[in-house]
Short mmCIF file of C-alpha atoms and ligand atoms in Angstrom, two decimals:
data_model
loop_
_atom_site.label_atom_id
_atom_site.label_comp_id
_atom_site.label_asym_id
_atom_site.label_seq_id
_atom_site.Cartn_x
_atom_site.Cartn_y
_atom_site.Cartn_z
CA MET A 12 146.71 41.38 2.73
CA HIS A 13 150.39 41.37 3.71
CA ASP A 14 151.46 39.22 6.63
CA PHE A 15 152.93 41.15 9.55
CA SER A 16 153.49 38.18 11.88
CA ASP A 17 156.34 38.95 14.31
CA LYS A 18 156.25 42.66 13.37
CA ILE A 19 155.83 45.35 16.01
CA VAL A 20 153.86 48.35 14.75
CA LEU A 21 153.55 51.47 16.91
CA ILE A 22 150.88 53.99 15.96
CA THR A 23 150.43 57.36 17.68
CA GLY A 24 146.94 58.79 18.17
CA ALA A 25 145.55 55.32 17.50
CA ALA A 26 142.77 55.17 20.10
CA ARG A 27 140.23 56.41 17.54
CA GLY A 28 139.72 57.65 13.98
CA ILE A 29 142.26 56.99 11.26
CA GLY A 30 144.90 55.72 13.72
CA LYS A 31 142.46 53.14 15.06
CA ALA A 32 141.63 51.95 11.52
CA ILE A 33 145.37 51.60 10.85
CA ALA A 34 145.79 49.60 14.08
CA GLU A 35 142.88 47.33 13.15
CA ARG A 36 144.27 46.60 9.71
CA PHE A 37 147.76 45.77 10.97
CA ALA A 38 146.25 43.63 13.74
CA GLN A 39 144.23 41.70 11.15
CA ALA A 40 147.51 41.12 9.30
CA ASN A 41 148.90 39.46 12.48
CA ALA A 42 151.08 42.36 13.64
CA THR A 43 151.52 43.20 17.30
CA VAL A 44 150.04 46.70 17.46
CA LEU A 45 151.05 49.27 20.04
CA ILE A 46 148.47 51.99 20.52
CA LEU A 47 149.87 55.24 21.88
CA ASP A 48 147.39 57.98 22.72
CA LEU A 49 146.52 60.69 25.22
CA ASN A 50 143.04 59.38 25.87
CA ARG A 51 143.12 56.54 28.43
CA GLU A 52 139.46 55.62 28.10
CA ALA A 53 139.63 55.42 24.30
CA ILE A 54 142.88 53.42 24.48
CA ASP A 55 141.29 50.84 26.80
CA HIS A 56 138.23 50.59 24.58
CA THR A 57 140.26 50.07 21.37
CA VAL A 58 142.72 47.65 22.96
CA SER A 59 139.96 45.50 24.44
CA GLU A 60 138.11 45.48 21.10
CA LEU A 61 141.26 44.27 19.33
CA GLN A 62 142.15 41.74 22.01
CA GLY A 63 138.54 40.52 22.02
CA ALA A 64 138.92 39.79 18.31
CA GLY A 65 141.98 37.67 19.14
CA HIS A 66 144.63 40.21 18.09
CA GLN A 67 147.89 41.22 19.75
CA ALA A 68 147.31 44.79 20.95
CA PHE A 69 148.80 46.88 23.76
CA GLY A 70 147.92 50.39 24.87
CA TYR A 71 150.19 53.16 26.11
CA GLU A 72 149.06 56.50 27.48
CA ALA A 73 151.53 59.23 26.44
CA ASN A 74 151.75 62.67 24.90
CA VAL A 75 153.84 62.80 21.72
CA THR A 76 155.15 66.23 22.74
CA ASP A 77 156.77 64.87 25.91
CA ALA A 78 160.26 63.89 24.71
CA ARG A 79 161.32 62.32 27.98
CA ALA A 80 158.18 60.22 28.35
CA ILE A 81 158.42 59.06 24.73
CA GLU A 82 162.08 58.09 25.12
CA GLU A 83 161.34 56.10 28.28
CA LEU A 84 158.29 54.50 26.72
CA PHE A 85 160.09 53.39 23.54
CA THR A 86 162.94 51.94 25.60
CA ALA A 87 160.40 50.02 27.70
CA VAL A 88 158.56 48.86 24.57
CA VAL A 89 161.76 47.54 22.99
CA LYS A 90 162.60 45.76 26.24
CA GLU A 91 159.14 44.18 26.28
CA HIS A 92 158.66 43.40 22.57
CA GLY A 93 162.27 43.24 21.35
CA LYS A 94 162.01 45.94 18.65
CA ILE A 95 159.81 48.44 16.82
CA ASP A 96 159.55 47.65 13.09
CA VAL A 97 157.10 50.35 12.06
CA LEU A 98 156.30 53.78 13.49
CA ILE A 99 153.25 55.65 12.25
CA ASN A 100 153.15 59.31 13.32
CA ASN A 101 149.40 59.84 13.18
CA ALA A 102 148.55 61.92 16.29
CA GLY A 103 147.26 65.28 15.14
CA ILE A 104 144.83 68.07 15.97
CA THR A 105 143.26 71.15 14.39
CA ARG A 106 142.67 74.60 15.92
CA ASP A 107 141.22 76.44 12.94
CA ASN A 108 140.83 80.19 12.61
CA LEU A 109 141.38 82.92 10.08
CA MET A 110 144.84 84.48 10.29
CA LEU A 111 143.76 87.73 11.94
CA ARG A 112 141.98 85.82 14.70
CA MET A 113 144.46 82.99 15.15
CA LYS A 114 145.85 82.93 18.66
CA GLU A 115 149.57 82.38 19.09
CA GLU A 116 148.80 79.57 21.54
CA ASP A 117 146.77 77.76 18.85
CA TRP A 118 149.65 78.12 16.41
CA ASP A 119 152.05 76.68 19.00
CA LEU A 120 149.75 73.84 20.05
CA VAL A 121 149.14 72.61 16.49
CA LEU A 122 152.81 72.88 15.48
CA ASN A 123 153.86 71.19 18.73
CA ILE A 124 151.59 68.17 18.48
CA ASN A 125 151.53 67.65 14.70
CA LEU A 126 155.12 68.49 13.76
CA LYS A 127 157.28 68.46 16.88
CA GLY A 128 155.47 65.33 18.08
CA ALA A 129 156.50 63.56 14.86
CA PHE A 130 160.08 64.84 15.31
CA ILE A 131 160.24 63.51 18.89
CA CYS A 132 158.79 60.08 18.10
CA THR A 133 160.98 59.71 14.99
CA GLN A 134 164.16 60.70 16.83
CA LYS A 135 163.42 58.32 19.70
CA VAL A 136 162.48 55.37 17.48
CA PHE A 137 165.47 55.93 15.16
CA LYS A 138 167.85 55.06 18.00
CA HIS A 139 166.30 51.57 18.13
CA MET A 140 165.71 51.10 14.40
CA MET A 141 169.29 52.02 13.48
CA LYS A 142 170.60 49.19 15.66
CA ALA A 143 168.24 46.77 13.91
CA ARG A 144 169.22 48.31 10.51
CA VAL A 145 165.63 48.03 9.32
CA GLY A 146 162.46 50.02 9.73
CA SER A 147 159.65 51.96 8.16
CA ILE A 148 158.38 55.32 9.39
CA ILE A 149 155.13 56.75 8.05
CA ASN A 150 154.06 60.32 8.71
CA ILE A 151 150.37 61.11 8.39
CA SER A 152 150.33 64.53 6.75
CA SER A 153 147.30 65.95 4.87
CA VAL A 154 146.34 67.34 1.49
CA ILE A 155 146.13 70.66 3.36
CA GLY A 156 149.93 70.45 3.71
CA LEU A 157 150.11 70.33 -0.11
CA MET A 158 147.35 72.79 -1.04
CA GLY A 159 146.98 75.11 1.95
CA ASN A 160 143.55 76.13 3.24
CA ALA A 161 141.99 79.37 4.39
CA GLY A 162 141.44 79.19 8.14
CA GLN A 163 144.05 76.46 8.64
CA ALA A 164 147.41 78.28 8.40
CA ASN A 165 148.72 76.54 11.53
CA TYR A 166 147.53 73.08 10.45
CA ALA A 167 148.80 73.58 6.86
CA ALA A 168 152.21 74.69 8.14
CA SER A 169 152.43 71.65 10.42
CA LYS A 170 151.42 69.21 7.67
CA GLY A 171 153.61 70.88 5.02
CA GLY A 172 156.45 70.78 7.55
CA MET A 173 155.87 67.05 7.96
CA ILE A 174 156.43 66.55 4.23
CA ALA A 175 159.79 68.37 4.27
CA PHE A 176 160.68 66.55 7.50
CA THR A 177 159.87 63.23 5.79
CA LYS A 178 162.23 63.96 2.89
CA SER A 179 165.08 64.99 5.21
CA CYS A 180 164.72 61.92 7.42
CA ALA A 181 164.46 59.69 4.32
CA LYS A 182 167.84 61.01 3.12
CA GLU A 183 169.42 60.77 6.56
CA PHE A 184 168.14 57.27 7.39
CA ALA A 185 168.45 55.60 3.96
CA GLY A 186 171.95 54.31 4.67
CA ARG A 187 170.54 52.45 7.68
CA ASN A 188 167.86 50.77 5.58
CA ILE A 189 165.10 52.80 7.24
CA ARG A 190 162.48 54.20 4.88
CA VAL A 191 160.43 57.29 5.68
CA ASN A 192 157.30 58.24 3.73
CA ALA A 193 154.32 60.52 4.19
CA VAL A 194 150.65 59.87 3.54
CA ALA A 195 148.41 62.81 2.69
CA PRO A 196 144.75 61.95 3.30
CA GLY A 197 142.07 64.11 1.70
CA PHE A 198 138.54 64.29 3.10
CA ILE A 199 138.17 61.18 5.24
CA GLU A 200 135.00 60.11 7.08
CA THR A 201 135.89 60.18 10.80
CA GLU A 202 134.42 61.49 14.05
CA MET A 203 136.17 64.75 13.14
CA THR A 204 134.24 65.08 9.86
CA ALA A 205 131.02 63.31 10.98
CA THR A 206 129.57 66.62 12.18
CA LEU A 207 129.62 68.13 8.65
CA SER A 208 126.19 68.78 7.12
CA ASP A 209 125.01 66.92 4.01
CA GLU A 210 125.31 70.18 2.02
CA ILE A 211 128.98 70.65 2.93
CA ARG A 212 129.63 66.98 2.27
CA ALA A 213 128.08 67.32 -1.21
CA GLU A 214 130.17 70.47 -1.85
CA TYR A 215 133.36 68.57 -0.97
CA ALA A 216 132.36 65.60 -3.10
CA LYS A 217 131.94 67.90 -6.14
CA VAL A 218 135.64 68.80 -6.20
CA ILE A 219 136.82 65.20 -5.70
CA PRO A 220 137.20 63.37 -9.03
CA LEU A 221 136.12 60.06 -7.45
CA ASN A 222 133.11 62.00 -6.13
CA LYS A 223 133.06 60.79 -2.51
CA MET A 224 134.87 61.11 0.80
CA GLY A 225 137.45 58.48 1.69
CA SER A 226 137.38 56.03 4.57
CA PRO A 227 139.97 55.52 7.32
CA GLN A 228 140.51 52.06 5.77
CA ASP A 229 141.70 53.72 2.53
CA VAL A 230 144.45 55.41 4.54
CA ALA A 231 145.22 52.20 6.44
CA LYS A 232 145.68 50.23 3.21
CA LEU A 233 148.34 52.68 1.96
CA CYS A 234 150.11 52.59 5.33
CA MET A 235 150.26 48.82 5.12
CA PHE A 236 151.81 48.98 1.64
CA LEU A 237 154.39 51.55 2.81
CA ALA A 238 155.24 49.44 5.87
CA SER A 239 155.66 46.26 3.84
CA ASP A 240 158.51 44.98 1.65
CA GLU A 241 156.29 45.62 -1.37
CA SER A 242 157.45 49.25 -1.13
CA GLU A 243 161.11 48.46 -0.39
CA TYR A 244 162.37 50.86 -3.10
CA ILE A 245 160.12 53.77 -2.03
CA THR A 246 161.33 56.42 0.40
CA GLY A 247 160.91 60.17 0.92
CA GLN A 248 157.58 60.19 -0.92
CA THR A 249 154.30 61.84 -0.05
CA ILE A 250 151.38 59.84 -1.38
CA ALA A 251 147.90 61.35 -1.35
CA VAL A 252 144.81 59.25 -0.56
CA ASP A 253 142.31 61.81 -1.73
CA GLY A 254 140.10 60.49 -4.52
CA GLY A 255 142.16 62.48 -7.04
CA LEU A 256 141.74 65.87 -5.33
CA THR A 257 145.36 67.01 -5.55
CA MET A 258 146.97 64.88 -8.31
CA GLN A 259 150.53 66.12 -7.55
N1 NAD B 328 140.00 63.13 9.21
C1 NAD B 328 140.50 63.62 8.09
O1 NAD B 328 139.75 63.90 7.13
C2 NAD B 328 141.98 63.84 7.93
C3 NAD B 328 142.44 64.31 6.71
C4 NAD B 328 143.82 64.50 6.54
C5 NAD B 328 144.70 64.21 7.56
N2 NAD B 328 144.23 63.76 8.76
C6 NAD B 328 145.22 63.48 9.81
O2 NAD B 328 145.07 62.14 10.23
C7 NAD B 328 145.43 62.03 11.61
C8 NAD B 328 144.31 61.37 12.39
O3 NAD B 328 143.14 62.16 12.22
P1 NAD B 328 141.71 61.71 12.78
O4 NAD B 328 140.70 62.34 11.90
O5 NAD B 328 141.68 60.24 12.99
O6 NAD B 328 141.71 62.50 14.18
P2 NAD B 328 141.03 62.12 15.60
O7 NAD B 328 140.90 63.41 16.33
O8 NAD B 328 139.82 61.28 15.37
O9 NAD B 328 142.15 61.21 16.30
C9 NAD B 328 143.38 61.75 16.72
C10 NAD B 328 143.88 60.96 17.91
O10 NAD B 328 145.13 61.53 18.29
C11 NAD B 328 145.17 61.62 19.70
N3 NAD B 328 146.09 62.69 20.11
C12 NAD B 328 145.88 64.03 19.97
N4 NAD B 328 146.92 64.70 20.48
C13 NAD B 328 147.80 63.79 20.96
C14 NAD B 328 149.06 63.87 21.60
N5 NAD B 328 149.61 65.06 21.89
N6 NAD B 328 149.71 62.73 21.95
C15 NAD B 328 149.15 61.52 21.68
N7 NAD B 328 147.95 61.39 21.07
C16 NAD B 328 147.28 62.50 20.72
C17 NAD B 328 143.74 61.89 20.13
O11 NAD B 328 143.51 61.55 21.49
C18 NAD B 328 142.97 61.02 19.14
O12 NAD B 328 142.74 59.73 19.65
C19 NAD B 328 145.76 63.45 12.08
O13 NAD B 328 147.14 63.67 12.01
C20 NAD B 328 145.04 64.32 11.06
O14 NAD B 328 145.64 65.58 10.92
C21 NAD B 328 142.88 63.56 8.96
#
């Protein structure tokens, strides 16, 4: 495992699921992890679990769509911790429906949280990273952003948008030594997917060359590589963690 001693890693939507697994992995690698989420109760639970294990973890309740709150929060964080080395835009939601039934408000909500939220957090962190002339930003997209999916037009648009956003930021920030990459998870075992029946799970597994769903830790491991110096010549990429499902 890489050593992230003295590194400040901020992860959005990290109170549970994939974001929490990412926070745990960075904490185990000696990073100071900053957990930003909407859900106060889940934040407290995750932060106390991490602190109980002897890690450096701090929780912040905020909505990634609230530009003003995010700007104030990042300024406060930099004052408190000195810098932000890594930002992981992980907060995301689904509001699935077939096109004819999709409500405009569900389109707006998904695009706002998944895509605009990443824009806001990236813009606000860039201000601090550009002064430090170093940083790594990782956007958690999805294989759905690469392949599309019936019933997920809003989600697919938000995740595909994140990929194009990643490339643009990578070009814009490269001169400041700030790398921007996207991770596209496939079917990952989380609370979100825990409700799926064994039949559906088996159907999914059939189309995955490695024949199983992935774990949040699989996503976390890639994030750690992309945040570390091991990937210092990699920027603007979208890397799938999907058991071979997409093979772009
Ligand atoms: N689970 C999968 O199979 C899978 C696959 C591909 C991509 N992803 C992506 O990975 C990311 C994490 O997914 P997950 O399965 O862990 O989801 P999850 O629902 O378990 O966790 C998402 C977290 O984000 C937080 N959040 C939601 N809206 C927020 C907002 N506006 N501001 C701040 N925090 C907010 C929630 O409170 C929650 O703690 C998402 O972007 C998702 O689209 C997941």
